[in-house]
């Protein structure tokens, strides 16, 4: 056998994503390049590693065993690289984060300077809905999770980074003269929801339930960006985190609608499993956050106080 580290990396990513297309996206390669590397790797084995049924890729039992071995080898190669950097006096290693989807508007600003100061540190960041983010934390797959709602069924420690504010949002054609008319608007205008498992969806459902709101129609969309564009187009209104609306509020495409019980205030938190032994990189990042978070918040997110 004469397989390469690159082939191992491609094969392992395919087994993770169950898709050549998704593997290509995550590896920043073309789809044909991934297909060629996967085929060249698989040709070195007498037993199939993957199989295509219909249009779906499946990993065989033997393929799963090879994937585990590939992951071990790749981790050992990374360890060699990290030890080399450490020997040179540089902080090195991989920082692994699971981030709820709205958190993508926040966490990059808390990562930027840290990564600039520590060029040998690698970042793995998975952006997903709250349910999947919490699952990754429970399974100890990440160093930290970044959430606005703290899970109650696991023991964690946390660091507050920033206030999270959820507001009722409509496009510029929505007219509200008094707060008393908000209930009429909510009754006659479709409400746009995030998908099940989203923290924003949970907050919105709680608000609707507490205020006994009966909507004309509920429309479900799978991302904040999709909800935002739907509101701009006039499809309906929604309760959304203000953090991702700055440009649209500034250019008057969207506006906040005053309503009883709003805004909903939570906090953006970095959370980790209680008692977890942090890597040097994770410890350094947490130390950086504790030292710099107030300055970052002031410099980047002070605009939120205007809404």
PDB file of N, CA, C and O in Angstrom, residues 167-232:
ATOM      1  N   UNK A 167     -35.610  40.735  19.462  1.00  0.00           N
ATOM      2  CA  UNK A 167     -36.622  41.764  19.244  1.00  0.00           C
ATOM      3  C   UNK A 167     -37.602  41.314  18.162  1.00  0.00           C
ATOM      4  O   UNK A 167     -37.298  40.452  17.341  1.00  0.00           O
ATOM      5  N   UNK A 168     -38.764  41.937  18.156  1.00  0.00           N
ATOM      6  CA  UNK A 168     -39.744  41.705  17.099  1.00  0.00           C
ATOM      7  C   UNK A 168     -39.360  42.575  15.903  1.00  0.00           C
ATOM      8  O   UNK A 168     -39.143  43.784  16.055  1.00  0.00           O
ATOM      9  N   UNK A 169     -39.263  41.950  14.738  1.00  0.00           N
ATOM     10  CA  UNK A 169     -38.740  42.639  13.560  1.00  0.00           C
ATOM     11  C   UNK A 169     -39.713  42.536  12.388  1.00  0.00           C
ATOM     12  O   UNK A 169     -40.290  41.477  12.137  1.00  0.00           O
ATOM     13  N   UNK A 170     -39.880  43.667  11.680  1.00  0.00           N
ATOM     14  CA  UNK A 170     -40.657  43.689  10.449  1.00  0.00           C
ATOM     15  C   UNK A 170     -39.942  44.524   9.414  1.00  0.00           C
ATOM     16  O   UNK A 170     -38.936  45.176   9.720  1.00  0.00           O
ATOM     17  N   UNK A 171     -40.452  44.524   8.192  1.00  0.00           N
ATOM     18  CA  UNK A 171     -39.822  45.374   7.189  1.00  0.00           C
ATOM     19  C   UNK A 171     -40.360  46.802   7.298  1.00  0.00           C
ATOM     20  O   UNK A 171     -41.215  47.103   8.130  1.00  0.00           O
ATOM     21  N   UNK A 172     -39.882  47.678   6.447  1.00  0.00           N
ATOM     22  CA  UNK A 172     -40.178  49.095   6.599  1.00  0.00           C
ATOM     23  C   UNK A 172     -41.624  49.448   6.279  1.00  0.00           C
ATOM     24  O   UNK A 172     -42.077  50.550   6.579  1.00  0.00           O
ATOM     25  N   UNK A 173     -42.368  48.519   5.680  1.00  0.00           N
ATOM     26  CA  UNK A 173     -43.766  48.802   5.358  1.00  0.00           C
ATOM     27  C   UNK A 173     -44.710  48.548   6.530  1.00  0.00           C
ATOM     28  O   UNK A 173     -45.876  48.956   6.494  1.00  0.00           O
ATOM     29  N   UNK A 174     -44.217  47.878   7.571  1.00  0.00           N
ATOM     30  CA  UNK A 174     -45.044  47.593   8.746  1.00  0.00           C
ATOM     31  C   UNK A 174     -45.253  48.882   9.533  1.00  0.00           C
ATOM     32  O   UNK A 174     -44.304  49.576   9.875  1.00  0.00           O
ATOM     33  N   UNK A 175     -46.517  49.199   9.825  1.00  0.00           N
ATOM     34  CA  UNK A 175     -46.841  50.425  10.550  1.00  0.00           C
ATOM     35  C   UNK A 175     -47.536  50.086  11.856  1.00  0.00           C
ATOM     36  O   UNK A 175     -48.545  49.394  11.882  1.00  0.00           O
ATOM     37  N   UNK A 176     -46.961  50.593  12.956  1.00  0.00           N
ATOM     38  CA  UNK A 176     -47.525  50.400  14.289  1.00  0.00           C
ATOM     39  C   UNK A 176     -47.597  51.766  14.958  1.00  0.00           C
ATOM     40  O   UNK A 176     -46.577  52.426  15.176  1.00  0.00           O
ATOM     41  N   UNK A 177     -48.827  52.210  15.296  1.00  0.00           N
ATOM     42  CA  UNK A 177     -48.980  53.516  15.933  1.00  0.00           C
ATOM     43  C   UNK A 177     -48.842  53.435  17.442  1.00  0.00           C
ATOM     44  O   UNK A 177     -48.270  54.298  18.078  1.00  0.00           O
ATOM     45  N   UNK A 178     -49.395  52.381  18.037  1.00  0.00           N
ATOM     46  CA  UNK A 178     -49.333  52.205  19.487  1.00  0.00           C
ATOM     47  C   UNK A 178     -49.052  50.738  19.781  1.00  0.00           C
ATOM     48  O   UNK A 178     -49.252  49.855  18.957  1.00  0.00           O
ATOM     49  N   UNK A 179     -48.604  50.488  21.009  1.00  0.00           N
ATOM     50  CA  UNK A 179     -48.326  49.112  21.410  1.00  0.00           C
ATOM     51  C   UNK A 179     -49.593  48.249  21.391  1.00  0.00           C
ATOM     52  O   UNK A 179     -49.527  47.042  21.247  1.00  0.00           O
ATOM     53  N   UNK A 180     -50.752  48.896  21.539  1.00  0.00           N
ATOM     54  CA  UNK A 180     -51.998  48.139  21.560  1.00  0.00           C
ATOM     55  C   UNK A 180     -52.276  47.454  20.226  1.00  0.00           C
ATOM     56  O   UNK A 180     -53.014  46.491  20.151  1.00  0.00           O
ATOM     57  N   UNK A 181     -51.691  47.960  19.151  1.00  0.00           N
ATOM     58  CA  UNK A 181     -51.944  47.392  17.827  1.00  0.00           C
ATOM     59  C   UNK A 181     -50.998  46.245  17.475  1.00  0.00           C
ATOM     60  O   UNK A 181     -51.167  45.610  16.446  1.00  0.00           O
ATOM     61  N   UNK A 182     -50.023  45.999  18.334  1.00  0.00           N
ATOM     62  CA  UNK A 182     -49.095  44.903  18.058  1.00  0.00           C
ATOM     63  C   UNK A 182     -49.821  43.568  18.049  1.00  0.00           C
ATOM     64  O   UNK A 182     -49.562  42.713  17.204  1.00  0.00           O
ATOM     65  N   UNK A 183     -50.782  43.401  18.960  1.00  0.00           N
ATOM     66  CA  UNK A 183     -51.516  42.141  19.008  1.00  0.00           C
ATOM     67  C   UNK A 183     -52.290  41.902  17.711  1.00  0.00           C
ATOM     68  O   UNK A 183     -52.406  40.775  17.234  1.00  0.00           O
ATOM     69  N   UNK A 184     -52.833  42.979  17.139  1.00  0.00           N
ATOM     70  CA  UNK A 184     -53.539  42.851  15.864  1.00  0.00           C
ATOM     71  C   UNK A 184     -52.578  42.447  14.754  1.00  0.00           C
ATOM     72  O   UNK A 184     -52.897  41.620  13.902  1.00  0.00           O
ATOM     73  N   UNK A 185     -51.376  43.041  14.770  1.00  0.00           N
ATOM     74  CA  UNK A 185     -50.370  42.711  13.764  1.00  0.00           C
ATOM     75  C   UNK A 185     -49.983  41.243  13.867  1.00  0.00           C
ATOM     76  O   UNK A 185     -49.893  40.539  12.856  1.00  0.00           O
ATOM     77  N   UNK A 186     -49.759  40.770  15.100  1.00  0.00           N
ATOM     78  CA  UNK A 186     -49.363  39.381  15.305  1.00  0.00           C
ATOM     79  C   UNK A 186     -50.471  38.404  14.902  1.00  0.00           C
ATOM     80  O   UNK A 186     -50.205  37.272  14.520  1.00  0.00           O
ATOM     81  N   UNK A 187     -51.715  38.872  14.975  1.00  0.00           N
ATOM     82  CA  UNK A 187     -52.838  37.999  14.617  1.00  0.00           C
ATOM     83  C   UNK A 187     -53.042  37.942  13.102  1.00  0.00           C
ATOM     84  O   UNK A 187     -53.486  36.928  12.566  1.00  0.00           O
ATOM     85  N   UNK A 188     -52.692  39.021  12.412  1.00  0.00           N
ATOM     86  CA  UNK A 188     -52.990  39.100  10.975  1.00  0.00           C
ATOM     87  C   UNK A 188     -51.781  38.859  10.071  1.00  0.00           C
ATOM     88  O   UNK A 188     -51.930  38.681   8.867  1.00  0.00           O
ATOM     89  N   UNK A 189     -50.579  38.845  10.646  1.00  0.00           N
ATOM     90  CA  UNK A 189     -49.362  38.726   9.842  1.00  0.00           C
ATOM     91  C   UNK A 189     -48.680  37.390  10.114  1.00  0.00           C
ATOM     92  O   UNK A 189     -48.545  36.993  11.272  1.00  0.00           O
ATOM     93  N   UNK A 190     -48.231  36.686   9.067  1.00  0.00           N
ATOM     94  CA  UNK A 190     -47.533  35.410   9.284  1.00  0.00           C
ATOM     95  C   UNK A 190     -46.302  35.579  10.172  1.00  0.00           C
ATOM     96  O   UNK A 190     -45.573  36.565  10.057  1.00  0.00           O
ATOM     97  N   UNK A 191     -46.111  34.621  11.066  1.00  0.00           N
ATOM     98  CA  UNK A 191     -44.924  34.590  11.908  1.00  0.00           C
ATOM     99  C   UNK A 191     -43.899  33.654  11.291  1.00  0.00           C
ATOM    100  O   UNK A 191     -44.222  32.528  10.907  1.00  0.00           O
ATOM    101  N   UNK A 192     -42.671  34.105  11.207  1.00  0.00           N
ATOM    102  CA  UNK A 192     -41.598  33.315  10.620  1.00  0.00           C
ATOM    103  C   UNK A 192     -40.779  32.683  11.738  1.00  0.00           C
ATOM    104  O   UNK A 192     -40.236  33.389  12.597  1.00  0.00           O
ATOM    105  N   UNK A 193     -40.675  31.362  11.734  1.00  0.00           N
ATOM    106  CA  UNK A 193     -39.974  30.612  12.771  1.00  0.00           C
ATOM    107  C   UNK A 193     -38.699  29.995  12.210  1.00  0.00           C
ATOM    108  O   UNK A 193     -38.630  29.646  11.032  1.00  0.00           O
ATOM    109  N   UNK A 194     -37.713  29.824  13.077  1.00  0.00           N
ATOM    110  CA  UNK A 194     -36.561  28.981  12.761  1.00  0.00           C
ATOM    111  C   UNK A 194     -36.958  27.523  12.897  1.00  0.00           C
ATOM    112  O   UNK A 194     -38.022  27.178  13.391  1.00  0.00           O
ATOM    113  N   UNK A 195     -36.047  26.627  12.471  1.00  0.00           N
ATOM    114  CA  UNK A 195     -36.328  25.197  12.541  1.00  0.00           C
ATOM    115  C   UNK A 195     -36.301  24.700  13.986  1.00  0.00           C
ATOM    116  O   UNK A 195     -35.724  25.337  14.866  1.00  0.00           O
ATOM    117  N   UNK A 196     -36.934  23.541  14.226  1.00  0.00           N
ATOM    118  CA  UNK A 196     -36.908  22.919  15.552  1.00  0.00           C
ATOM    119  C   UNK A 196     -35.470  22.648  15.968  1.00  0.00           C
ATOM    120  O   UNK A 196     -34.644  22.242  15.153  1.00  0.00           O
ATOM    121  N   UNK A 197     -35.154  22.899  17.235  1.00  0.00           N
ATOM    122  CA  UNK A 197     -33.788  22.707  17.732  1.00  0.00           C
ATOM    123  C   UNK A 197     -33.026  24.005  17.843  1.00  0.00           C
ATOM    124  O   UNK A 197     -31.972  24.058  18.475  1.00  0.00           O
ATOM    125  N   UNK A 198     -33.561  25.078  17.238  1.00  0.00           N
ATOM    126  CA  UNK A 198     -32.913  26.383  17.303  1.00  0.00           C
ATOM    127  C   UNK A 198     -33.283  27.088  18.598  1.00  0.00           C
ATOM    128  O   UNK A 198     -34.440  27.069  19.033  1.00  0.00           O
ATOM    129  N   UNK A 199     -32.302  27.747  19.233  1.00  0.00           N
ATOM    130  CA  UNK A 199     -32.575  28.491  20.463  1.00  0.00           C
ATOM    131  C   UNK A 199     -33.515  29.664  20.182  1.00  0.00           C
ATOM    132  O   UNK A 199     -34.362  30.002  21.015  1.00  0.00           O
ATOM    133  N   UNK A 200     -33.363  30.292  19.006  1.00  0.00           N
ATOM    134  CA  UNK A 200     -34.267  31.382  18.637  1.00  0.00           C
ATOM    135  C   UNK A 200     -35.693  30.871  18.515  1.00  0.00           C
ATOM    136  O   UNK A 200     -36.648  31.526  18.949  1.00  0.00           O
ATOM    137  N   UNK A 201     -35.868  29.699  17.923  1.00  0.00           N
ATOM    138  CA  UNK A 201     -37.190  29.075  17.804  1.00  0.00           C
ATOM    139  C   UNK A 201     -37.782  28.828  19.195  1.00  0.00           C
ATOM    140  O   UNK A 201     -38.957  29.125  19.447  1.00  0.00           O
ATOM    141  N   UNK A 202     -36.977  28.309  20.109  1.00  0.00           N
ATOM    142  CA  UNK A 202     -37.464  28.022  21.462  1.00  0.00           C
ATOM    143  C   UNK A 202     -37.906  29.296  22.166  1.00  0.00           C
ATOM    144  O   UNK A 202     -38.949  29.328  22.830  1.00  0.00           O
ATOM    145  N   UNK A 203     -37.118  30.373  22.032  1.00  0.00           N
ATOM    146  CA  UNK A 203     -37.463  31.646  22.662  1.00  0.00           C
ATOM    147  C   UNK A 203     -38.749  32.212  22.083  1.00  0.00           C
ATOM    148  O   UNK A 203     -39.604  32.746  22.806  1.00  0.00           O
ATOM    149  N   UNK A 204     -38.906  32.099  20.776  1.00  0.00           N
ATOM    150  CA  UNK A 204     -40.100  32.619  20.110  1.00  0.00           C
ATOM    151  C   UNK A 204     -41.334  31.829  20.504  1.00  0.00           C
ATOM    152  O   UNK A 204     -42.401  32.396  20.764  1.00  0.00           O
ATOM    153  N   UNK A 205     -41.219  30.508  20.558  1.00  0.00           N
ATOM    154  CA  UNK A 205     -42.356  29.671  20.963  1.00  0.00           C
ATOM    155  C   UNK A 205     -42.763  29.988  22.400  1.00  0.00           C
ATOM    156  O   UNK A 205     -43.958  30.022  22.715  1.00  0.00           O
ATOM    157  N   UNK A 206     -41.784  30.213  23.267  1.00  0.00           N
ATOM    158  CA  UNK A 206     -42.077  30.560  24.658  1.00  0.00           C
ATOM    159  C   UNK A 206     -42.815  31.888  24.737  1.00  0.00           C
ATOM    160  O   UNK A 206     -43.784  32.032  25.499  1.00  0.00           O
ATOM    161  N   UNK A 207     -42.384  32.855  23.941  1.00  0.00           N
ATOM    162  CA  UNK A 207     -43.025  34.167  23.932  1.00  0.00           C
ATOM    163  C   UNK A 207     -44.463  34.062  23.426  1.00  0.00           C
ATOM    164  O   UNK A 207     -45.395  34.610  24.023  1.00  0.00           O
ATOM    165  N   UNK A 208     -44.659  33.360  22.337  1.00  0.00           N
ATOM    166  CA  UNK A 208     -45.992  33.192  21.747  1.00  0.00           C
ATOM    167  C   UNK A 208     -46.933  32.506  22.738  1.00  0.00           C
ATOM    168  O   UNK A 208     -48.098  32.891  22.889  1.00  0.00           O
ATOM    169  N   UNK A 209     -46.408  31.496  23.437  1.00  0.00           N
ATOM    170  CA  UNK A 209     -47.224  30.767  24.408  1.00  0.00           C
ATOM    171  C   UNK A 209     -47.610  31.641  25.601  1.00  0.00           C
ATOM    172  O   UNK A 209     -48.774  31.682  26.002  1.00  0.00           O
ATOM    173  N   UNK A 210     -46.632  32.355  26.160  1.00  0.00           N
ATOM    174  CA  UNK A 210     -46.890  33.195  27.345  1.00  0.00           C
ATOM    175  C   UNK A 210     -47.888  34.306  27.051  1.00  0.00           C
ATOM    176  O   UNK A 210     -48.679  34.696  27.907  1.00  0.00           O
ATOM    177  N   UNK A 211     -47.833  34.844  25.835  1.00  0.00           N
ATOM    178  CA  UNK A 211     -48.708  35.967  25.479  1.00  0.00           C
ATOM    179  C   UNK A 211     -49.955  35.525  24.714  1.00  0.00           C
ATOM    180  O   UNK A 211     -50.713  36.356  24.202  1.00  0.00           O
ATOM    181  N   UNK A 212     -50.176  34.191  24.664  1.00  0.00           N
ATOM    182  CA  UNK A 212     -51.378  33.618  24.049  1.00  0.00           C
ATOM    183  C   UNK A 212     -51.638  34.208  22.658  1.00  0.00           C
ATOM    184  O   UNK A 212     -52.743  34.625  22.325  1.00  0.00           O
ATOM    185  N   UNK A 213     -50.585  34.247  21.870  1.00  0.00           N
ATOM    186  CA  UNK A 213     -50.676  34.801  20.523  1.00  0.00           C
ATOM    187  C   UNK A 213     -51.132  33.732  19.544  1.00  0.00           C
ATOM    188  O   UNK A 213     -50.592  32.628  19.517  1.00  0.00           O
ATOM    189  N   UNK A 214     -52.122  34.061  18.744  1.00  0.00           N
ATOM    190  CA  UNK A 214     -52.581  33.174  17.688  1.00  0.00           C
ATOM    191  C   UNK A 214     -52.246  33.821  16.352  1.00  0.00           C
ATOM    192  O   UNK A 214     -52.822  34.836  15.988  1.00  0.00           O
ATOM    193  N   UNK A 215     -51.321  33.228  15.662  1.00  0.00           N
ATOM    194  CA  UNK A 215     -50.861  33.806  14.406  1.00  0.00           C
ATOM    195  C   UNK A 215     -51.727  33.370  13.239  1.00  0.00           C
ATOM    196  O   UNK A 215     -52.295  32.276  13.244  1.00  0.00           O
ATOM    197  N   UNK A 216     -51.816  34.243  12.242  1.00  0.00           N
ATOM    198  CA  UNK A 216     -52.521  33.917  11.008  1.00  0.00           C
ATOM    199  C   UNK A 216     -51.907  32.695  10.338  1.00  0.00           C
ATOM    200  O   UNK A 216     -52.597  31.829   9.828  1.00  0.00           O
ATOM    201  N   UNK A 217     -50.585  32.626  10.380  1.00  0.00           N
ATOM    202  CA  UNK A 217     -49.868  31.530   9.716  1.00  0.00           C
ATOM    203  C   UNK A 217     -48.464  31.455  10.288  1.00  0.00           C
ATOM    204  O   UNK A 217     -47.897  32.472  10.681  1.00  0.00           O
ATOM    205  N   UNK A 218     -47.913  30.251  10.367  1.00  0.00           N
ATOM    206  CA  UNK A 218     -46.527  30.076  10.796  1.00  0.00           C
ATOM    207  C   UNK A 218     -45.724  29.516   9.626  1.00  0.00           C
ATOM    208  O   UNK A 218     -46.123  28.532   9.010  1.00  0.00           O
ATOM    209  N   UNK A 219     -44.612  30.168   9.329  1.00  0.00           N
ATOM    210  CA  UNK A 219     -43.725  29.729   8.261  1.00  0.00           C
ATOM    211  C   UNK A 219     -42.388  29.352   8.883  1.00  0.00           C
ATOM    212  O   UNK A 219     -41.825  30.122   9.658  1.00  0.00           O
ATOM    213  N   UNK A 220     -41.886  28.168   8.567  1.00  0.00           N
ATOM    214  CA  UNK A 220     -40.618  27.709   9.134  1.00  0.00           C
ATOM    215  C   UNK A 220     -39.502  27.826   8.107  1.00  0.00           C
ATOM    216  O   UNK A 220     -39.639  27.383   6.970  1.00  0.00           O
ATOM    217  N   UNK A 221     -38.384  28.416   8.537  1.00  0.00           N
ATOM    218  CA  UNK A 221     -37.201  28.560   7.696  1.00  0.00           C
ATOM    219  C   UNK A 221     -35.993  28.055   8.473  1.00  0.00           C
ATOM    220  O   UNK A 221     -36.009  28.005   9.706  1.00  0.00           O
ATOM    221  N   UNK A 222     -34.917  27.691   7.763  1.00  0.00           N
ATOM    222  CA  UNK A 222     -33.838  26.955   8.411  1.00  0.00           C
ATOM    223  C   UNK A 222     -32.603  27.775   8.760  1.00  0.00           C
ATOM    224  O   UNK A 222     -31.592  27.214   9.147  1.00  0.00           O
ATOM    225  N   UNK A 223     -32.667  29.090   8.636  1.00  0.00           N
ATOM    226  CA  UNK A 223     -31.526  29.911   9.047  1.00  0.00           C
ATOM    227  C   UNK A 223     -31.988  31.323   9.325  1.00  0.00           C
ATOM    228  O   UNK A 223     -33.033  31.770   8.827  1.00  0.00           O
ATOM    229  N   UNK A 224     -31.217  32.050  10.127  1.00  0.00           N
ATOM    230  CA  UNK A 224     -31.531  33.443  10.394  1.00  0.00           C
ATOM    231  C   UNK A 224     -31.472  34.283   9.128  1.00  0.00           C
ATOM    232  O   UNK A 224     -32.237  35.232   8.958  1.00  0.00           O
ATOM    233  N   UNK A 225     -30.529  33.954   8.240  1.00  0.00           N
ATOM    234  CA  UNK A 225     -30.426  34.699   6.989  1.00  0.00           C
ATOM    235  C   UNK A 225     -31.690  34.528   6.156  1.00  0.00           C
ATOM    236  O   UNK A 225     -32.179  35.483   5.541  1.00  0.00           O
ATOM    237  N   UNK A 226     -32.228  33.310   6.122  1.00  0.00           N
ATOM    238  CA  UNK A 226     -33.458  33.057   5.370  1.00  0.00           C
ATOM    239  C   UNK A 226     -34.635  33.820   5.975  1.00  0.00           C
ATOM    240  O   UNK A 226     -35.453  34.405   5.252  1.00  0.00           O
ATOM    241  N   UNK A 227     -34.710  33.826   7.308  1.00  0.00           N
ATOM    242  CA  UNK A 227     -35.766  34.580   7.991  1.00  0.00           C
ATOM    243  C   UNK A 227     -35.637  36.062   7.683  1.00  0.00           C
ATOM    244  O   UNK A 227     -36.624  36.745   7.363  1.00  0.00           O
ATOM    245  N   UNK A 228     -34.419  36.564   7.760  1.00  0.00           N
ATOM    246  CA  UNK A 228     -34.174  37.989   7.514  1.00  0.00           C
ATOM    247  C   UNK A 228     -34.611  38.400   6.111  1.00  0.00           C
ATOM    248  O   UNK A 228     -35.288  39.417   5.931  1.00  0.00           O
ATOM    249  N   UNK A 229     -34.223  37.617   5.119  1.00  0.00           N
ATOM    250  CA  UNK A 229     -34.585  37.938   3.738  1.00  0.00           C
ATOM    251  C   UNK A 229     -36.091  37.835   3.518  1.00  0.00           C
ATOM    252  O   UNK A 229     -36.675  38.618   2.754  1.00  0.00           O
ATOM    253  N   UNK A 230     -36.729  36.893   4.195  1.00  0.00           N
ATOM    254  CA  UNK A 230     -38.179  36.746   4.083  1.00  0.00           C
ATOM    255  C   UNK A 230     -38.892  37.962   4.671  1.00  0.00           C
ATOM    256  O   UNK A 230     -39.908  38.420   4.131  1.00  0.00           O
ATOM    257  N   UNK A 231     -38.397  38.472   5.776  1.00  0.00           N
ATOM    258  CA  UNK A 231     -38.990  39.666   6.380  1.00  0.00           C
ATOM    259  C   UNK A 231     -38.829  40.866   5.448  1.00  0.00           C
ATOM    260  O   UNK A 231     -39.771  41.629   5.216  1.00  0.00           O
ATOM    261  N   UNK A 232     -37.635  41.040   4.907  1.00  0.00           N
ATOM    262  CA  UNK A 232     -37.383  42.147   3.981  1.00  0.00           C
ATOM    263  C   UNK A 232     -38.342  42.084   2.796  1.00  0.00           C
ATOM    264  O   UNK A 232     -38.859  43.101   2.329  1.00  0.00           O
TER     265      UNK A 232
END
